[in-house]
Coordinates of C-alpha atoms in Angstrom, one line a residue:
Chain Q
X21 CA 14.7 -25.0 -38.2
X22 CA 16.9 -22.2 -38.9
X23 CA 14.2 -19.6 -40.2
X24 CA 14.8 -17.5 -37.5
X25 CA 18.4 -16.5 -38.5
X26 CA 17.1 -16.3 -42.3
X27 CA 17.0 -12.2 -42.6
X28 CA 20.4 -11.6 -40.8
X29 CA 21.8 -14.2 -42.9
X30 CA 20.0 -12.5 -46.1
X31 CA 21.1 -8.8 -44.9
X32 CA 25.1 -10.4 -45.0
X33 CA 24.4 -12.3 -48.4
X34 CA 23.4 -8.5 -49.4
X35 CA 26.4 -7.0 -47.8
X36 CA 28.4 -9.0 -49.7
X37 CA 27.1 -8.8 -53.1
X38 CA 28.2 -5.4 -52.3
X39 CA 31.5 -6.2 -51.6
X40 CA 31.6 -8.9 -54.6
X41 CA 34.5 -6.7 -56.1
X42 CA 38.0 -7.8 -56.2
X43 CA 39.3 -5.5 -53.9
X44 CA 37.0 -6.1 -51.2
X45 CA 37.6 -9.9 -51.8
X46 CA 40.4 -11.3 -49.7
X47 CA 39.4 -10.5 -46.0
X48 CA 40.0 -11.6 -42.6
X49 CA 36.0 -13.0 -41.8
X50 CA 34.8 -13.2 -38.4
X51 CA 32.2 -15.7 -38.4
X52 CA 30.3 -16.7 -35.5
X53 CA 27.7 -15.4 -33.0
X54 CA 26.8 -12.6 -31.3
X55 CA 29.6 -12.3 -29.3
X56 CA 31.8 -12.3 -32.4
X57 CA 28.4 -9.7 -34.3
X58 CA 28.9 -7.2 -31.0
X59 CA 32.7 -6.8 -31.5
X60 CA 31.9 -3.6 -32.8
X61 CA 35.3 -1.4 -31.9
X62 CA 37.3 -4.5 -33.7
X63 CA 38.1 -2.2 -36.0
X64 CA 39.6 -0.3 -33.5
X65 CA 41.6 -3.1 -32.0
X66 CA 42.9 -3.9 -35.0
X67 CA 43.4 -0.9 -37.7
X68 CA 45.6 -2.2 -39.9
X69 CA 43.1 -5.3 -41.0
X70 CA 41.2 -5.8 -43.8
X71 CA 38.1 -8.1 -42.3
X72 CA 34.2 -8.3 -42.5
X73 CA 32.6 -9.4 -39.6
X74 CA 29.6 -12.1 -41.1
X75 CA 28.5 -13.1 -37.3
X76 CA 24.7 -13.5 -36.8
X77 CA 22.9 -12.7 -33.5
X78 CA 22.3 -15.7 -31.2
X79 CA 23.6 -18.7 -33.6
X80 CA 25.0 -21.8 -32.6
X81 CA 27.4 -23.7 -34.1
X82 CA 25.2 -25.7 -35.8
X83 CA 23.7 -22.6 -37.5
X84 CA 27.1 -21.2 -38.6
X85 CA 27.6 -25.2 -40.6
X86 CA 23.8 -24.9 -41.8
X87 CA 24.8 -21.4 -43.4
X88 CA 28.4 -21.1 -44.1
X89 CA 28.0 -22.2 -48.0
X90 CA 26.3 -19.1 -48.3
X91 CA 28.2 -16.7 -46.8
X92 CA 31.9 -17.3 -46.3
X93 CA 33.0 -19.3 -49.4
X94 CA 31.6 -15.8 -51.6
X95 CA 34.3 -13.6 -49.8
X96 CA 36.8 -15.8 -50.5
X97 CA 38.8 -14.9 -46.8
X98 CA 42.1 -14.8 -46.4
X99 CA 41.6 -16.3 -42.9
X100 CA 38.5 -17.2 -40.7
X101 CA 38.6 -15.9 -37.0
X102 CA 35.5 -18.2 -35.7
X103 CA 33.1 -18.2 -32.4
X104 CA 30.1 -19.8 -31.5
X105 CA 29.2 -23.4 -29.7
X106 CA 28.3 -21.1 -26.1
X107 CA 24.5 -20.9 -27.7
X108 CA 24.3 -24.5 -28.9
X109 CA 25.3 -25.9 -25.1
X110 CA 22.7 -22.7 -23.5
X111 CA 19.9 -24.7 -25.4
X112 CA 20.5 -27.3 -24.1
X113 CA 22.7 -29.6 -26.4
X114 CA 24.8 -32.1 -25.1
X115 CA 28.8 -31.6 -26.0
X116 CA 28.9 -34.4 -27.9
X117 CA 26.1 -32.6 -30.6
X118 CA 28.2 -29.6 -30.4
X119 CA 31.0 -31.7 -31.7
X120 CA 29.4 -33.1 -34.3
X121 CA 28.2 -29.3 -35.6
X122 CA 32.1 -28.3 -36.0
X123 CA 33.0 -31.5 -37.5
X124 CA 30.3 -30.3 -40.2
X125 CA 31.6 -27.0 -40.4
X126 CA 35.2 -27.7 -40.8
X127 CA 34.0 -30.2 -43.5
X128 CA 32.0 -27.5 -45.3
X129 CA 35.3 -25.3 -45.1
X130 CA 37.4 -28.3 -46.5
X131 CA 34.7 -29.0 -49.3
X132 CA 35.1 -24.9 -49.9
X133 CA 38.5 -25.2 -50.5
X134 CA 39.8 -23.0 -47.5
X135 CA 41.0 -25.7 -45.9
X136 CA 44.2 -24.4 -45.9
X137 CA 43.6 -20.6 -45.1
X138 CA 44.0 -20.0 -41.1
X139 CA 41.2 -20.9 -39.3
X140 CA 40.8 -19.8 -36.1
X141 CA 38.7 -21.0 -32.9
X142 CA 38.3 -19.0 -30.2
X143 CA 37.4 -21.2 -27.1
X144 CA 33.9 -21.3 -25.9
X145 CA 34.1 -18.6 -23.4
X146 CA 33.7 -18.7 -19.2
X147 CA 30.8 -16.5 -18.7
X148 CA 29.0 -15.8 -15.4
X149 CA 25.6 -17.0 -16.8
X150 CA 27.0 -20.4 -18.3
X151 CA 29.1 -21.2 -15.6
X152 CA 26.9 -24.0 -14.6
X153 CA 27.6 -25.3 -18.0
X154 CA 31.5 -24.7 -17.4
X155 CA 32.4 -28.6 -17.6
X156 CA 30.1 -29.3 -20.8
X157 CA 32.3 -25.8 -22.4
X158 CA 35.6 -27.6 -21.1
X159 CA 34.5 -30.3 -22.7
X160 CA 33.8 -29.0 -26.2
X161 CA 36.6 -26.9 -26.1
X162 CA 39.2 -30.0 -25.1
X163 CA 38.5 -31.3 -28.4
X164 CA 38.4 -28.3 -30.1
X165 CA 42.1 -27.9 -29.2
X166 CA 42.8 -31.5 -30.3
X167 CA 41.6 -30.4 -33.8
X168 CA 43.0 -27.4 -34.0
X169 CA 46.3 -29.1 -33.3
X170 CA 46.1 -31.3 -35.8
X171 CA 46.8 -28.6 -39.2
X172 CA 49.5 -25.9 -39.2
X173 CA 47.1 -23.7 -40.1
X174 CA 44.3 -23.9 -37.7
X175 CA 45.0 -22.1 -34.3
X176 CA 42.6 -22.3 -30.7
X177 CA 42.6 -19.4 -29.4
X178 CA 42.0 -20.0 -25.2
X179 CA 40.5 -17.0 -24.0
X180 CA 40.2 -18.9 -20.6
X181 CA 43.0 -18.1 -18.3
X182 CA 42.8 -14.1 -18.9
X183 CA 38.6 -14.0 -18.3
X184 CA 39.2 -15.9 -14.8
X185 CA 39.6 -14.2 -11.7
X186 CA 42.0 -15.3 -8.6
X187 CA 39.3 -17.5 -7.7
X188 CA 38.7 -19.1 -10.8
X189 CA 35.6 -17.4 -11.8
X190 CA 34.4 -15.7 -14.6
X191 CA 35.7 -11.9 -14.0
X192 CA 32.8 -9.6 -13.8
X193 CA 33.8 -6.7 -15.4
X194 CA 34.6 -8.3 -18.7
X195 CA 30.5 -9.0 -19.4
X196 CA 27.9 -6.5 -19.7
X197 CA 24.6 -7.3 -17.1
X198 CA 23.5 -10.3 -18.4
X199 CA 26.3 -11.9 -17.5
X200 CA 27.2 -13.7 -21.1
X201 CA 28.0 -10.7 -23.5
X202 CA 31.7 -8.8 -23.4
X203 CA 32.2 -5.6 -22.0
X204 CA 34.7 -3.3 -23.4
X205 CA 37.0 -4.6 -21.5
X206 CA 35.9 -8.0 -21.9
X207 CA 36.6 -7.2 -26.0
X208 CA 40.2 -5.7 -24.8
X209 CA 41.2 -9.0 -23.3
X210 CA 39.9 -11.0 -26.2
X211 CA 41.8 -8.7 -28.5
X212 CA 44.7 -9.6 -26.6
X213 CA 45.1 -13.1 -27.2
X214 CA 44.1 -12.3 -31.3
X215 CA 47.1 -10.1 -31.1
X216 CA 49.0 -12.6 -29.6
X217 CA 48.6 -14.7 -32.8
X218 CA 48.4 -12.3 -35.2
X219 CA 51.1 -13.0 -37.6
X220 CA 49.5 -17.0 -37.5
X221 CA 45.7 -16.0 -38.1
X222 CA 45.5 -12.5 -40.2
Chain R
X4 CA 20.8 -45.0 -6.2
X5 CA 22.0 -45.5 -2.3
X6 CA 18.9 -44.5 0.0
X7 CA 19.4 -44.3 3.2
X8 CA 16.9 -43.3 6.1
X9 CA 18.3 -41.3 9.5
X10 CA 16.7 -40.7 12.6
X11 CA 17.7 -39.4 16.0
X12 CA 16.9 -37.4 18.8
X13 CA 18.7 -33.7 18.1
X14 CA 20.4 -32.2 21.4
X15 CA 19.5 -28.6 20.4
X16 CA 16.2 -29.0 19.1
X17 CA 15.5 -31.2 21.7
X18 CA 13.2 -33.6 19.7
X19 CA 13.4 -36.5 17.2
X20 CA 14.8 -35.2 13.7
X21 CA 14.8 -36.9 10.1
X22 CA 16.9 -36.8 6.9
X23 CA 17.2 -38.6 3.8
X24 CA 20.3 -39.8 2.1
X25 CA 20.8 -40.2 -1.4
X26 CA 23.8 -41.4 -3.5
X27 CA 27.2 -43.3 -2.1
X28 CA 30.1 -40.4 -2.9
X29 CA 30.6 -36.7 -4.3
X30 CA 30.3 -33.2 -3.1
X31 CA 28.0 -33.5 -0.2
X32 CA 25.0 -31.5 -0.7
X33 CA 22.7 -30.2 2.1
X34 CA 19.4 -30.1 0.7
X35 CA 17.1 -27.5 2.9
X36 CA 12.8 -28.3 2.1
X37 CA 10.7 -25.6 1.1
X38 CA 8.4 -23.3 3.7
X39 CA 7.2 -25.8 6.3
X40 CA 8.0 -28.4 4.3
X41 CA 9.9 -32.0 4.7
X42 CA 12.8 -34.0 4.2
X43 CA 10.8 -36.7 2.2
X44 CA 9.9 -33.4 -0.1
X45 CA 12.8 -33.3 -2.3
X46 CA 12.4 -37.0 -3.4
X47 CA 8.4 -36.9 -4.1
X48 CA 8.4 -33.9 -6.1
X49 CA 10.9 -36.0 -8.5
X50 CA 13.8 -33.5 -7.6
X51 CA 16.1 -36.5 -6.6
X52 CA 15.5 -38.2 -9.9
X53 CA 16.2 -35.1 -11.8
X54 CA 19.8 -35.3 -10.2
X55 CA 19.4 -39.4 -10.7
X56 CA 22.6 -40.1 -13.4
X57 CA 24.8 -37.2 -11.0
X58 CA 23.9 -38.9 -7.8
X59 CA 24.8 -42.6 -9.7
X60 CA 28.2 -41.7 -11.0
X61 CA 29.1 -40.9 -7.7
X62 CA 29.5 -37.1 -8.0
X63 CA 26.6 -35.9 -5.4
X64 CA 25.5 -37.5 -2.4
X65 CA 21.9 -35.4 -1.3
X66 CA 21.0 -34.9 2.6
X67 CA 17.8 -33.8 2.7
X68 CA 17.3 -32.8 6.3
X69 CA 13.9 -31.8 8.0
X70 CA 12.5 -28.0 8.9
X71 CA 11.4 -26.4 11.9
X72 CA 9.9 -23.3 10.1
X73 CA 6.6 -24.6 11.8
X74 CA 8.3 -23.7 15.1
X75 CA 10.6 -21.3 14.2
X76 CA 9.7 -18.4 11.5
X77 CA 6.5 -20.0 10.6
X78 CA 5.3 -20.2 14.1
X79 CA 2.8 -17.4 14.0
X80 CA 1.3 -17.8 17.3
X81 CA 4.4 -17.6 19.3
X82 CA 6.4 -14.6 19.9
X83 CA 8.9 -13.1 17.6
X84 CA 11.8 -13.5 19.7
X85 CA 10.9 -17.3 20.5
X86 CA 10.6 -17.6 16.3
X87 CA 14.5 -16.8 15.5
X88 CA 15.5 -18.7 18.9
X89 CA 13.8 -21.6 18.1
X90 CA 15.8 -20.9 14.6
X91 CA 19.0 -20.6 15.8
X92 CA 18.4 -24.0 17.4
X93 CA 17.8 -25.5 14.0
X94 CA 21.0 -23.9 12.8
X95 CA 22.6 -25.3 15.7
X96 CA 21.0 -28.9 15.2
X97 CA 22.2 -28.3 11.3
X98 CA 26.2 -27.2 12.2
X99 CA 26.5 -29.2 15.2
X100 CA 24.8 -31.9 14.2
X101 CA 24.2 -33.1 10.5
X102 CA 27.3 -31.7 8.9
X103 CA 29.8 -34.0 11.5
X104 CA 27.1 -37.2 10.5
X105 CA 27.5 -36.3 7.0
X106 CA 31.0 -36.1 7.1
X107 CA 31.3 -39.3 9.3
X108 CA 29.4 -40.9 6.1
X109 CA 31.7 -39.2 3.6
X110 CA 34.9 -38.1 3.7
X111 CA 34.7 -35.6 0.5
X112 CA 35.0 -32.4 1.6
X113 CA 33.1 -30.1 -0.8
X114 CA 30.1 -28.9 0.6
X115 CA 27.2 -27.4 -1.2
X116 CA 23.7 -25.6 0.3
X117 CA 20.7 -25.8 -1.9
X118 CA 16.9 -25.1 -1.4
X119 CA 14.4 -24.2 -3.1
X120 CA 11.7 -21.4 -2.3
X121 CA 12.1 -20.4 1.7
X122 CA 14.6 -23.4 1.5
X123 CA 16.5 -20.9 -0.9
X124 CA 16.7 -18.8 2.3
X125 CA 18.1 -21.3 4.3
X126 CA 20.7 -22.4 1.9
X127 CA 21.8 -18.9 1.2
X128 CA 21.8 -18.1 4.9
X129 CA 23.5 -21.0 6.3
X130 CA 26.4 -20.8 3.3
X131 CA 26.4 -16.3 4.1
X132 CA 27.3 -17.1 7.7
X133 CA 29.4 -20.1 7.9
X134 CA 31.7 -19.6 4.4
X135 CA 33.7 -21.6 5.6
X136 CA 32.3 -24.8 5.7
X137 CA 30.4 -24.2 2.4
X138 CA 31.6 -24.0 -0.9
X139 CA 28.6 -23.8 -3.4
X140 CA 25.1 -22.7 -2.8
X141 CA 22.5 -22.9 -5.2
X142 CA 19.3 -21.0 -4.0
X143 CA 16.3 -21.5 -6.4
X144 CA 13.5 -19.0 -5.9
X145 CA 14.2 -17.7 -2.8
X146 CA 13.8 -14.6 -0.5
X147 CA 16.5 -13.3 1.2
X148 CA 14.9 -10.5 3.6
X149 CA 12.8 -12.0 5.8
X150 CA 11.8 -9.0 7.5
X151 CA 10.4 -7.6 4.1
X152 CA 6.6 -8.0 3.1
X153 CA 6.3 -8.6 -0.9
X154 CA 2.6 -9.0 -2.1
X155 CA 1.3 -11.9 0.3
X156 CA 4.7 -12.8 1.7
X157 CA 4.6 -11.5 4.9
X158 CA 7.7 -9.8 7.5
X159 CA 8.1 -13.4 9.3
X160 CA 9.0 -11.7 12.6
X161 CA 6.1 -9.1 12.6
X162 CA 8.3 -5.9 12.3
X163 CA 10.1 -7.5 15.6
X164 CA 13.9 -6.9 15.2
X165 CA 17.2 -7.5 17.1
X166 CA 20.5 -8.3 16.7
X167 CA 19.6 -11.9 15.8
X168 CA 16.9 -11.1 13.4
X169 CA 19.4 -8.7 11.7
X170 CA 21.8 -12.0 11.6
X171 CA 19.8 -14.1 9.8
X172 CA 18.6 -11.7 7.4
X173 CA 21.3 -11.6 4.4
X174 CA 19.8 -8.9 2.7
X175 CA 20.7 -6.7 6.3
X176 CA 24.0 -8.5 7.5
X177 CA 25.6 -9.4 4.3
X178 CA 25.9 -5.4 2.6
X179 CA 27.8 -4.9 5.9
X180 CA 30.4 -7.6 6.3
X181 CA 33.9 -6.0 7.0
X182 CA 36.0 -9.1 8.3
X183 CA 38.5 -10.4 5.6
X184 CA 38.6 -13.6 7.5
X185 CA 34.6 -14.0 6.3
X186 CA 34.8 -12.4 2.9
X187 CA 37.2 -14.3 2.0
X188 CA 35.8 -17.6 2.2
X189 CA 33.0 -16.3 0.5
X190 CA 34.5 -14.4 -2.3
X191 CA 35.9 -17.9 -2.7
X192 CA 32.2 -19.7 -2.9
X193 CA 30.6 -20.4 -6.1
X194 CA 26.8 -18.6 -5.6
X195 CA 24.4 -19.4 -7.6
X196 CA 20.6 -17.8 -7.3
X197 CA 17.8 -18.3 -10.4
X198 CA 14.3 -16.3 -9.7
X199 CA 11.8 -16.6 -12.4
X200 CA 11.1 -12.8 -13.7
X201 CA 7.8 -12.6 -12.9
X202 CA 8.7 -14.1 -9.1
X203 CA 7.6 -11.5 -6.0
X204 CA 11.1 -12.2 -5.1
X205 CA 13.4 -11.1 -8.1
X206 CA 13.6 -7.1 -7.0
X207 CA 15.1 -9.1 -3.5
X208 CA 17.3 -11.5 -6.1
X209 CA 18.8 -8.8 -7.8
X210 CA 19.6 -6.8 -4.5
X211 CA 21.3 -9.6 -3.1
X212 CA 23.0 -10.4 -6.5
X213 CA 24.6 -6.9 -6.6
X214 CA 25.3 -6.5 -2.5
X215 CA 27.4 -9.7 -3.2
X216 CA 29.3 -8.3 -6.2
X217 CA 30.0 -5.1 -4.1
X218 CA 31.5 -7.5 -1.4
X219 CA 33.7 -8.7 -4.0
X220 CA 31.6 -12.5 -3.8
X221 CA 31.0 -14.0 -7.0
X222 CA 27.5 -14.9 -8.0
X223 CA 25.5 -15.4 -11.1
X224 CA 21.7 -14.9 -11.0
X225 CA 19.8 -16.7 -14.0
X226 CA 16.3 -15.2 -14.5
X227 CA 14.2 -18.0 -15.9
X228 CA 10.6 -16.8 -17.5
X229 CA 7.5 -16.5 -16.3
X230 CA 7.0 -16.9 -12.2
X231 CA 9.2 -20.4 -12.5
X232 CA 8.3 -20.9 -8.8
X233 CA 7.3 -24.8 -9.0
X234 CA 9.1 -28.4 -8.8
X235 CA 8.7 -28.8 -12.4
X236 CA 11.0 -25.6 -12.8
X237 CA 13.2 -26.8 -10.0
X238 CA 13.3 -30.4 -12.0
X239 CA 14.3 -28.6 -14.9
X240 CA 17.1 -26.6 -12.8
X241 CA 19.0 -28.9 -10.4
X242 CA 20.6 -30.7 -13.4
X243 CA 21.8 -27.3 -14.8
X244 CA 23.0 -25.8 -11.5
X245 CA 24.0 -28.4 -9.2

């Protein structure tokens, strides 16, 4: 079911081994999919921060619980800056299934023992391609927000208002053409609201 | 699901006219039929019951009105000029006629266009030129230059042109809209177009897509795979973008 994310997952497992040494244990992880995998100037947003970015091309959130075991517990993070859910609802699955996949995953980081390291969720983004699916998003991300709320040390991170224009729409200029991926600028605002929380989620 | 039949005798088309009403509340939603085609369409090709659970919680309410494309831009026997008159009567019929009947039948205000195919065309016309009465369109497979011959869709007025051809071709009138009182309404619309990629149509798609971004009017074009052009695309569709 998940074969198709097997030799990204396999190239991060052999990152990692890499990086099994102390001092490259301890790091903010961004763990997600690809929007979180294409955040490649994060570096540049954020200098001072020690973080690997474990995100796998087109996963849902399902796929991130299927596979975190294998790849976040090793790194032992100091926090967890986490986004996916916008592929699961693009194939098709209901909110409620969506749910249920992040339920699993913040079991899995519970049964890890990070339960208490900040874990961040960055709402399921407005895009100009899902905006038909704007109301199943809302949905997902409403109890998202309710979980979050319920630990100190777990944050949502609404990326909403900023990515809307006066209309209420997705702005254009924060996506690259296909309407779903961030721009530059589309990584600028997002960076934004991470810096906005910074001293709660590094 | 609330089904009701209309009939009566349109002043500007000047003959008997027929629509189809499904679902008792929601966002009123003017359901255009494909080329030639008729208001009984939309339900036989199972297009209705795609929308069925919508239409039941009370969040849509479909009027499926008729064509005149047979005696309008289909009409290939008559002149050009009597084609986009006899088109203009039908938009006349549609503003004048069905929008104050649906509203007498439902007070909620939000109204979207929808076709599919050349009822993509109407949709997206009818919503480019009178903003402000629509809110939504959602154009599925559609040309928007009628004027423009694309493998063996022909120019529907026979490389005739005036100043109501240019009118009701979005792909002309729309790259040149100036008046704020206009854009605004329809910077303010929610536009959505899907074109399979393998669709004659999608080089026409993607023009429109863009002239609308230029105007500021935001839009989202979904390409689906393959041509896509077919009610069992549009079944799998409506639910997604209506």
């Amino acid at each position: 079911m998940f074969d198709w994310y097997e030799d990204e997952v396999r190239g991060h497992e052999g990152k990692l081994a890499l990086r099994a040494k102390p001092e490259l244990r301890g790091r903010v992880v961004l763990y997600g999919s690809s929007t979180l995998r294409l955040w490649e100037q994060f570096d540049s947003h954020f200098p001072e921060l020690s973080f690997v970015n474990l995100a796998f091309g087109g996963s849902t959130l399902e796929a991130c619980a299927y596979f975190f075991e294998r790849l976040i517990p090793p790194c032992d993070p100091r926090s967890i800056v986490f986004y996916a859910g916008d592929n699961d609802l693009g194939d098709g699955h209901e909110p409620n299934k969506v749910i249920d996949s992040l339920k699993t995953l913040l079991d899995k980081v519970d049964r890890a023992g990070l339960g208490e390291i900040p874990f961040a969720f960055i709402a399921i983004k407005p895009s100009i391609a899902r905006w038909p699916l704007r109301d199943k998003i809302r949905k997902v991300n409403q109890v998202a927000e309710q979980w979050m709320a319920e630990r100190p040390n777990r944050h949502y991170l609404d990326i909403w208002p900023p990515m809307l224009n006066e209309h209420g729409h997705p702005r254009k200029e924060l996506y690259v053409e296909d309407g779903l991926h961030l721009s530059w600028d589309g990584y600028d605002v997002w960076a934004d609201v991470l810096r906005a929380h910074a001293n709660s989620i590094f | 699901m609330r089904r009701e039949y209309h009939k009566w005798c349109s002043l500007n088309l000047h003959r008997e006219m027929e629509l189809l009403v499904f679902g008792h509340a929601g966002a009123r939603v003017l359901v255009f039929p494909t080329r030639v085609g008729r208001f009984f369409d939309f339900e036989n090709w199972g297009l209705v019951n795609s929308l069925r659970d919508t239409i039941n919680a009370g969040n849509l309410q479909l009027i499926c009105i008729d064509s005149v494309d047979a005696e309008s831009l289909y009409c290939n026997w008559a002149h050009p000029r009597g084609r986009i008159e006899r088109h203009q009567q039908f938009e006349n019929y549609v503003m004048q006629e069905v929008l104050p009947f649906s509203e007498s039948i439902n007070p909620e205000r939000f109204l979207i266009a929808h076709g599919c195919s050349f009822g993509a065309y109407h949709a997206a016309n009818f919503a480019f030129r009178h903003p402000k009465h629509f809110h939504k369109v959602v154009a599925l497979s559609g040309r928007y230059d009628i004027t423009q011959q694309v493998e063996g869709f022909r120019n529907l007025l026979d490389d005739y042109y005036d100043q109501d051809v240019y009118f009701h071709n979005p792909s002309h009138y729309v790259p040149n809209l100036t008046d704020e009182s206009h854009l605004r309404p329809l910077r303010e619309m929610e536009i959505t177009f899907a074109i399979g990629e393998h669709d004659p149509f999608i080089a026409n798609n993607h023009f429109m897509s863009a002239i609308l971004w230029a105007k500021g009017a935001w839009n989202s074009l979904n390409v689906w795979p393959g041509r896509a052009h077919r009610a069992r695309y549009w079944r799998q569709m409506l639910p997604i973008y209506l």
